[in-house]
Amino acid sequence: MQKNESVIWKIEITHSGQQTENQVKKQGSNIRDIWDNIKRANLRIIGIPEGVEKDKGMENIFEEIIDGNFPSLKDTGFKIQEAQRAPNKLNPNRPTPRHIIIKMAKVSDKERILKAAREKQNVTYKGTPIRRSADFSTETLQARREWQEIFKVLKGKNMQPRILYPARISFKIEGEIKIFPKKQKLKEYSNTKPRLKEILKGLL
């Protein structure tokens, strides 16, 4: 999937030589939205050891995760269209296991699982902590990762941070929910809030 995304990016860049920078950015955003829409029903599961699926199969592993962490969802009739490791090829030098991508039959099923995971917070597989998230395009994933350090700090201060689509951060301050699409906007806002500026010192 990442290879196909890269090919499309190259095609767009090749045909945009005489276009303005804003037009190129807009096209890039449109391509990202297309890929995110394709992946809309996908769940990304992070931290499952390599090879465990050989004996059980990925669908059975997924069912074990649901049974062990979200028993209230056990009999809700989830349907899986596809399950695979990403990337497809194993890199022996990779220090962490490849992610597992689960394509659900319904977007609503994915949303219910993510909601339950947020509420439980500590999700495990056979005692090993795992993480779960929606599956996005490479560009969206990278943009969301750039908020991670700020997210951790805000969460530590109980400011209820969330990463919103495509890569915006929201959090609660002075009784209000604030949303920022870029770090520069957050920096400008923090300059008006001394406490927030101190909390985010060195991160913006």
Tab-separated table of C-alpha atoms in Angstrom:
chain	number	residue	atom	x	y	z
A	1	MET	CA	0.000	0.000	0.000
A	2	GLN	CA	2.835	2.387	0.858
A	3	LYS	CA	4.488	1.611	-2.472
A	4	ASN	CA	1.324	2.562	-4.370
A	5	GLU	CA	1.026	5.796	-2.404
A	6	SER	CA	4.609	6.660	-3.305
A	7	VAL	CA	3.954	6.034	-7.004
A	8	ILE	CA	0.936	8.349	-6.994
A	9	TRP	CA	2.943	11.072	-5.275
A	10	LYS	CA	5.650	10.839	-7.957
A	11	ILE	CA	3.076	11.090	-10.734
A	12	GLU	CA	1.481	14.165	-9.205
A	13	ILE	CA	4.821	15.884	-8.652
A	14	THR	CA	5.904	15.162	-12.240
A	15	HIS	CA	2.825	16.901	-13.671
A	16	SER	CA	2.903	19.872	-11.339
A	17	GLY	CA	6.091	21.573	-12.485
A	18	GLN	CA	4.361	24.772	-13.584
A	19	GLN	CA	1.734	24.850	-10.881
A	20	THR	CA	1.868	27.052	-7.854
A	21	GLU	CA	3.018	25.727	-4.508
A	22	ASN	CA	-0.491	26.020	-3.105
A	23	GLN	CA	-1.942	23.945	-5.949
A	24	VAL	CA	0.628	21.232	-5.364
A	25	LYS	CA	-0.142	21.199	-1.637
A	26	LYS	CA	-3.856	20.988	-2.381
A	27	GLN	CA	-3.344	18.033	-4.721
A	28	GLY	CA	-1.197	16.332	-2.103
A	29	SER	CA	-3.920	16.842	0.500
A	30	ASN	CA	-6.535	15.412	-1.879
A	31	ILE	CA	-4.426	12.296	-2.497
A	32	ARG	CA	-3.941	11.837	1.231
A	33	ASP	CA	-7.700	12.102	1.774
A	34	ILE	CA	-8.318	9.459	-0.912
A	35	TRP	CA	-5.951	7.005	0.768
A	36	ASP	CA	-7.392	7.760	4.201
A	37	ASN	CA	-10.868	7.081	2.834
A	38	ILE	CA	-9.698	3.733	1.402
A	39	LYS	CA	-8.317	2.847	4.831
A	40	ARG	CA	-11.353	4.165	6.672
A	41	ALA	CA	-12.531	0.776	7.972
A	42	ASN	CA	-9.041	-0.365	8.985
A	43	LEU	CA	-7.663	-0.969	12.465
A	44	ARG	CA	-3.908	-0.881	13.095
A	45	ILE	CA	-2.727	-3.103	15.959
A	46	ILE	CA	0.779	-2.482	17.280
A	47	GLY	CA	2.886	-4.728	19.491
A	48	ILE	CA	1.774	-8.278	18.585
A	49	PRO	CA	4.928	-10.479	18.465
A	50	GLU	CA	6.035	-11.732	15.064
A	51	GLY	CA	5.034	-15.248	14.104
A	52	VAL	CA	2.189	-15.886	16.547
A	53	GLU	CA	-0.255	-15.815	13.654
A	54	LYS	CA	1.329	-18.895	12.040
A	55	ASP	CA	-0.415	-21.275	14.413
A	56	LYS	CA	-3.623	-19.366	15.132
A	57	GLY	CA	-4.205	-17.056	12.192
A	58	MET	CA	-4.643	-13.315	12.496
A	59	GLU	CA	-8.420	-13.432	12.735
A	60	ASN	CA	-8.223	-15.703	15.785
A	61	ILE	CA	-5.658	-13.391	17.394
A	62	PHE	CA	-7.984	-10.470	16.827
A	63	GLU	CA	-10.854	-12.400	18.438
A	64	GLU	CA	-8.641	-13.155	21.451
A	65	ILE	CA	-7.875	-9.436	21.812
A	66	ILE	CA	-11.585	-8.608	21.736
A	67	ASP	CA	-12.502	-11.410	24.172
A	68	GLY	CA	-9.731	-10.538	26.610
A	69	ASN	CA	-10.156	-6.778	26.594
A	70	PHE	CA	-13.698	-5.966	25.501
A	71	PRO	CA	-16.034	-8.801	26.603
A	72	SER	CA	-19.072	-6.552	26.088
A	73	LEU	CA	-18.254	-6.489	22.352
A	74	LYS	CA	-17.721	-10.247	22.064
A	75	ASP	CA	-21.108	-11.166	20.597
A	76	THR	CA	-21.750	-8.089	18.471
A	77	GLY	CA	-21.060	-9.844	15.189
A	78	PHE	CA	-17.871	-8.186	13.920
A	79	LYS	CA	-16.891	-9.195	10.412
A	80	ILE	CA	-13.318	-9.025	9.164
A	81	GLN	CA	-12.634	-8.635	5.454
A	82	GLU	CA	-8.864	-8.938	5.587
A	83	ALA	CA	-5.978	-9.151	8.080
A	84	GLN	CA	-2.282	-8.823	7.298
A	85	ARG	CA	1.081	-7.615	8.562
A	86	ALA	CA	2.376	-4.301	7.255
A	87	PRO	CA	4.741	-4.073	5.543
A	88	ASN	CA	4.284	-7.453	3.851
A	89	LYS	CA	7.978	-8.348	3.878
A	90	LEU	CA	9.733	-9.028	7.176
A	91	ASN	CA	12.905	-7.006	7.771
A	92	PRO	CA	15.213	-9.004	10.119
A	93	ASN	CA	16.811	-5.733	11.251
A	94	ARG	CA	13.501	-4.252	12.346
A	95	PRO	CA	13.607	-3.878	16.175
A	96	THR	CA	9.840	-4.050	16.662
A	97	PRO	CA	7.153	-6.374	15.260
A	98	ARG	CA	5.331	-5.281	12.151
A	99	HIS	CA	1.899	-3.819	12.667
A	100	ILE	CA	-1.223	-5.865	11.965
A	101	ILE	CA	-3.837	-4.215	9.751
A	102	ILE	CA	-7.401	-5.445	10.243
A	103	LYS	CA	-9.914	-4.393	7.598
A	104	MET	CA	-13.381	-4.441	9.130
A	105	ALA	CA	-16.527	-4.954	7.075
A	106	LYS	CA	-18.086	-1.856	8.645
A	107	VAL	CA	-16.554	1.463	9.671
A	108	SER	CA	-18.956	1.539	12.626
A	109	ASP	CA	-17.378	-1.665	13.976
A	110	LYS	CA	-13.932	-0.081	13.873
A	111	GLU	CA	-15.230	2.999	15.682
A	112	ARG	CA	-16.832	0.913	18.432
A	113	ILE	CA	-13.585	-0.949	19.043
A	114	LEU	CA	-11.537	2.250	19.162
A	115	LYS	CA	-14.037	3.828	21.568
A	116	ALA	CA	-13.862	0.805	23.857
A	117	ALA	CA	-10.047	0.858	23.683
A	118	ARG	CA	-9.919	4.553	24.647
A	119	GLU	CA	-12.133	3.871	27.641
A	120	LYS	CA	-10.116	0.847	28.794
A	121	GLN	CA	-6.744	2.493	28.018
A	122	ASN	CA	-4.597	-0.536	28.961
A	123	VAL	CA	-5.115	-3.077	26.185
A	124	THR	CA	-3.073	-6.295	26.241
A	125	TYR	CA	-2.500	-9.552	24.369
A	126	LYS	CA	-1.447	-12.446	26.623
A	127	GLY	CA	-0.164	-9.941	29.176
A	128	THR	CA	1.784	-7.853	26.639
A	129	PRO	CA	0.662	-4.230	26.257
A	130	ILE	CA	-0.468	-3.438	22.722
A	131	ARG	CA	-1.653	-0.302	21.013
A	132	ARG	CA	-4.450	0.186	18.519
A	133	SER	CA	-5.346	3.028	16.216
A	134	ALA	CA	-7.164	3.846	13.028
A	135	ASP	CA	-5.134	3.153	9.890
A	136	PHE	CA	-4.142	6.216	7.871
A	137	SER	CA	-2.028	7.135	4.863
A	138	THR	CA	1.733	7.412	5.382
A	139	GLU	CA	1.531	11.212	5.254
A	140	THR	CA	-1.261	11.432	7.817
A	141	LEU	CA	0.506	9.007	10.173
A	142	GLN	CA	3.686	11.082	10.016
A	143	ALA	CA	1.790	14.317	10.675
A	144	ARG	CA	0.038	12.746	13.684
A	145	ARG	CA	3.333	11.442	15.101
A	146	GLU	CA	4.644	14.987	15.226
A	147	TRP	CA	2.145	15.737	17.999
A	148	GLN	CA	3.134	12.767	20.186
A	149	GLU	CA	5.504	14.513	22.611
A	150	ILE	CA	3.060	17.367	23.141
A	151	PHE	CA	0.229	14.850	23.531
A	152	LYS	CA	2.114	12.999	26.292
A	153	VAL	CA	2.851	16.191	28.223
A	154	LEU	CA	-0.751	17.416	28.013
A	155	LYS	CA	-2.045	14.001	29.038
A	156	GLY	CA	0.270	14.077	32.059
A	157	LYS	CA	-1.346	17.373	33.054
A	158	ASN	CA	-4.837	15.838	32.711
A	159	MET	CA	-5.759	18.212	29.877
A	160	GLN	CA	-7.622	15.507	27.938
A	161	PRO	CA	-5.668	15.725	24.654
A	162	ARG	CA	-6.887	14.015	21.485
A	163	ILE	CA	-5.484	13.729	17.982
A	164	LEU	CA	-8.236	14.604	15.508
A	165	TYR	CA	-8.344	13.853	11.780
A	166	PRO	CA	-6.243	14.429	9.856
A	167	ALA	CA	-3.565	15.659	12.289
A	168	ARG	CA	-5.005	18.237	14.653
A	169	ILE	CA	-4.578	18.282	18.404
A	170	SER	CA	-7.324	19.185	20.838
A	171	PHE	CA	-7.178	19.608	24.612
A	172	LYS	CA	-9.062	21.184	27.467
A	173	ILE	CA	-7.849	24.413	29.029
A	174	GLU	CA	-9.716	26.755	31.347
A	175	GLY	CA	-12.906	24.770	30.802
A	176	GLU	CA	-12.769	25.046	26.986
A	177	ILE	CA	-11.752	22.614	24.249
A	178	LYS	CA	-9.148	24.151	21.957
A	179	ILE	CA	-8.130	22.692	18.580
A	180	PHE	CA	-4.906	23.426	16.684
A	181	PRO	CA	-3.987	22.230	13.166
A	182	LYS	CA	-0.349	23.341	13.335
A	183	LYS	CA	2.332	23.759	15.985
A	184	GLN	CA	2.778	27.393	14.979
A	185	LYS	CA	-0.855	28.132	15.869
A	186	LEU	CA	-0.428	26.385	19.214
A	187	LYS	CA	2.750	28.368	19.866
A	188	GLU	CA	0.977	31.649	19.168
A	189	TYR	CA	-1.837	30.668	21.522
A	190	SER	CA	0.543	29.499	24.264
A	191	ASN	CA	2.224	32.904	24.207
A	192	THR	CA	-1.042	34.300	25.579
A	193	LYS	CA	-1.259	31.626	28.308
A	194	PRO	CA	1.788	31.663	30.637
A	195	ARG	CA	0.893	28.336	32.318
A	196	LEU	CA	0.482	26.559	28.989
A	197	LYS	CA	3.676	28.117	27.692
A	198	GLU	CA	5.550	26.721	30.672
A	199	ILE	CA	3.983	23.263	30.195
A	200	LEU	CA	5.047	23.185	26.530
A	201	LYS	CA	8.463	24.729	27.069
A	202	GLY	CA	10.975	23.226	24.642
A	203	LEU	CA	8.331	21.446	22.565
A	204	LEU	CA	7.310	24.254	20.185
